[in-house]
XYZ file of C-alpha atoms in Angstrom:
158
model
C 9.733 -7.733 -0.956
C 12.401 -7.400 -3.523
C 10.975 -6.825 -7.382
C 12.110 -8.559 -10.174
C 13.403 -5.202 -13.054
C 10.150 -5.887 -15.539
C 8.027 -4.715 -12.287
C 6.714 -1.271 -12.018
C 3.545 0.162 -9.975
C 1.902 0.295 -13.177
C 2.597 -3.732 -13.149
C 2.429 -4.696 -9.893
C 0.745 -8.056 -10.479
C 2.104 -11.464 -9.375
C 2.647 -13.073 -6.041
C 4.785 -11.667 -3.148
C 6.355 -12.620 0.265
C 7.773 -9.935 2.138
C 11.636 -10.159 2.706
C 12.439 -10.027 6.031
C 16.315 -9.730 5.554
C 15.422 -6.523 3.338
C 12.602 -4.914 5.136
C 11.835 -3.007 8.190
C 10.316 -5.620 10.869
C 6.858 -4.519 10.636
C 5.850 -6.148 13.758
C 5.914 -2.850 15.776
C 3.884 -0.932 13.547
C 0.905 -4.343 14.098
C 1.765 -3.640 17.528
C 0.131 -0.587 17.724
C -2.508 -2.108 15.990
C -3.464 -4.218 18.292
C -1.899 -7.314 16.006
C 0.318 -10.227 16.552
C 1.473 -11.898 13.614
C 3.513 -14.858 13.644
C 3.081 -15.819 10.039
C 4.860 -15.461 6.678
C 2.567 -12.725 5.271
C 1.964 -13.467 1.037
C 0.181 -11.204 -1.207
C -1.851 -12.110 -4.414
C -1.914 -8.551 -6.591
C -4.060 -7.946 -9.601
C -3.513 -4.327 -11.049
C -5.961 -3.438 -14.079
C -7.736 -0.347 -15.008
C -11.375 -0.088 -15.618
C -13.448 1.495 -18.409
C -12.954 4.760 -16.671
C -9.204 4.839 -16.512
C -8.699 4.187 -12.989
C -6.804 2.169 -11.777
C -7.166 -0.872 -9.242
C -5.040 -2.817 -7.292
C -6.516 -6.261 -5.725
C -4.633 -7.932 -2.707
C -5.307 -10.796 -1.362
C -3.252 -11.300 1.677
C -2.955 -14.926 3.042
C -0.287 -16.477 5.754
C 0.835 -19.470 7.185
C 0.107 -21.146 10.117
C -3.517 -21.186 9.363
C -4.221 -17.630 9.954
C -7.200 -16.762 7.370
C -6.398 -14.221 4.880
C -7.955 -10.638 3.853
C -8.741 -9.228 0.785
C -8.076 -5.605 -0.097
C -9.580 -3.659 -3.438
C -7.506 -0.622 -3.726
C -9.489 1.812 -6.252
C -6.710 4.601 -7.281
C -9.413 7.620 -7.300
C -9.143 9.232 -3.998
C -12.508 8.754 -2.853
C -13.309 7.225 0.411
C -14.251 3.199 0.768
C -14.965 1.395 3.278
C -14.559 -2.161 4.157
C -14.313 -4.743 7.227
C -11.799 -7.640 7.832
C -11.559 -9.970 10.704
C -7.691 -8.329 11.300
C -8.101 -4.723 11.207
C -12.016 -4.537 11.779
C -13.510 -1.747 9.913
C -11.577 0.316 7.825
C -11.878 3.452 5.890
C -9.182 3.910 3.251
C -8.210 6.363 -0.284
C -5.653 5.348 -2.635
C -4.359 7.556 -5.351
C -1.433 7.886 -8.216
C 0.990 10.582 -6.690
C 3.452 12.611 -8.896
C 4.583 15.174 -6.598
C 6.120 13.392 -3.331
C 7.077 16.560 -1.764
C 3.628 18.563 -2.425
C 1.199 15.815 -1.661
C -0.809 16.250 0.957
C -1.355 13.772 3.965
C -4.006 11.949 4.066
C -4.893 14.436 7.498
C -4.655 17.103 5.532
C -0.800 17.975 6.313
C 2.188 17.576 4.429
C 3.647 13.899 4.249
C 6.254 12.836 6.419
C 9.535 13.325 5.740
C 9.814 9.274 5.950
C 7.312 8.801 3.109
C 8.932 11.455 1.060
C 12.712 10.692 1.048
C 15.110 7.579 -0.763
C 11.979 6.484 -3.783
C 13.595 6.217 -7.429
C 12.252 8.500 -9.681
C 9.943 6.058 -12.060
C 7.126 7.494 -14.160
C 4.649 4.593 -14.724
C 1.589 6.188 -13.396
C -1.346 7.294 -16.391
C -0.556 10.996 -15.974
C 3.102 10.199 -15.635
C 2.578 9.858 -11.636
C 5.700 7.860 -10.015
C 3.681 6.772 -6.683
C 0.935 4.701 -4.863
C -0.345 6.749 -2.074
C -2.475 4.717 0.597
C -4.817 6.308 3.908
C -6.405 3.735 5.741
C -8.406 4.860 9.190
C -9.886 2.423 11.964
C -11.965 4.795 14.097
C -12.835 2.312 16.469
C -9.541 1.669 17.711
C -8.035 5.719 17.140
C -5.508 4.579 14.654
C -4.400 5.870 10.458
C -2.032 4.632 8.458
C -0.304 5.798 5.596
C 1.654 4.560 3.206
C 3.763 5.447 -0.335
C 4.376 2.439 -2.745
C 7.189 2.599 -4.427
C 10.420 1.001 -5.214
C 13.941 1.764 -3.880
C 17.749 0.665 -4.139
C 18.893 -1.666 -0.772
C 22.200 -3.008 -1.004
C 22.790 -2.709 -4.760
C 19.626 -4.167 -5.510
């Protein structure tokens, strides 16, 4: 997905198709997930913050070909949540602001891999001045975690 300049993680709504020419093909990693998608994935995003200064980011994911779509409520406070979609089946997931890349600690409870870590720009739009989205979502049933950093980089000039 390539962002327009106005968008930051702090302003992350709108609507967005991932950019295949751009991104990494993520069909291997829905491999090991036990998915096949042969669909143009969109996302939906609302990003507010509550009463109690945390911040949430709504997705709701829908694709073509009929596929039905899933809805993910990202609460930015670290604490556990868990939901169930008819993709990924039960999940367990904590999001949180990150301003430390290289001291954050994994989701597992080990450092972050080097992947996650390296190539981000160095944008400060987070309430405390955090530059990150970090994501931990666990499906115990089917043995797998995935992590994830959100933030934005520089391919091909852009």
């Amino acid at each position: 997905m390539a962002a327009p300049t106005q968008v930051t993680l702090a302003n992350l709504a709108g609507n967005w198709v991932l950019n295949r020419k751009l991104a990494d093909d993520p069909d291997p990693m829905l491999e090991l997930q036990g998915i096949i998608l042969l669909a143009t994935v969109a996302l939906s995003v609302k990003e507010y913050v509550d009463d109690k200064k945390v911040t949430h980011i709504d997705l709701e994911q829908t694709a073509t070909g009929g596929i039905q779509g899933i809805t993910e409520l990202r609460i930015l406070d670290w604490r556990e949540t868990s939901h169930e979609n008819h993709i990924f089946g039960i999940l367990k997931s904590r999001n949180r602001w990150v301003a430390d890349l290289q001291g954050c600690e994994s989701g597992n409870g080990g450092p972050l891999h080097s992947l996650l870590t390296e190539g981000w720009l160095e944008e400060r739009f987070g309430p405390n001045d955090e530059g990150w989205v970090h994501n931990w979502v666990v499906n115990e049933e089917h043995g797998w975690a995935a992590e994830q950093i959100w933030g934005f980089t520089i391919i091909n000039g852009q």
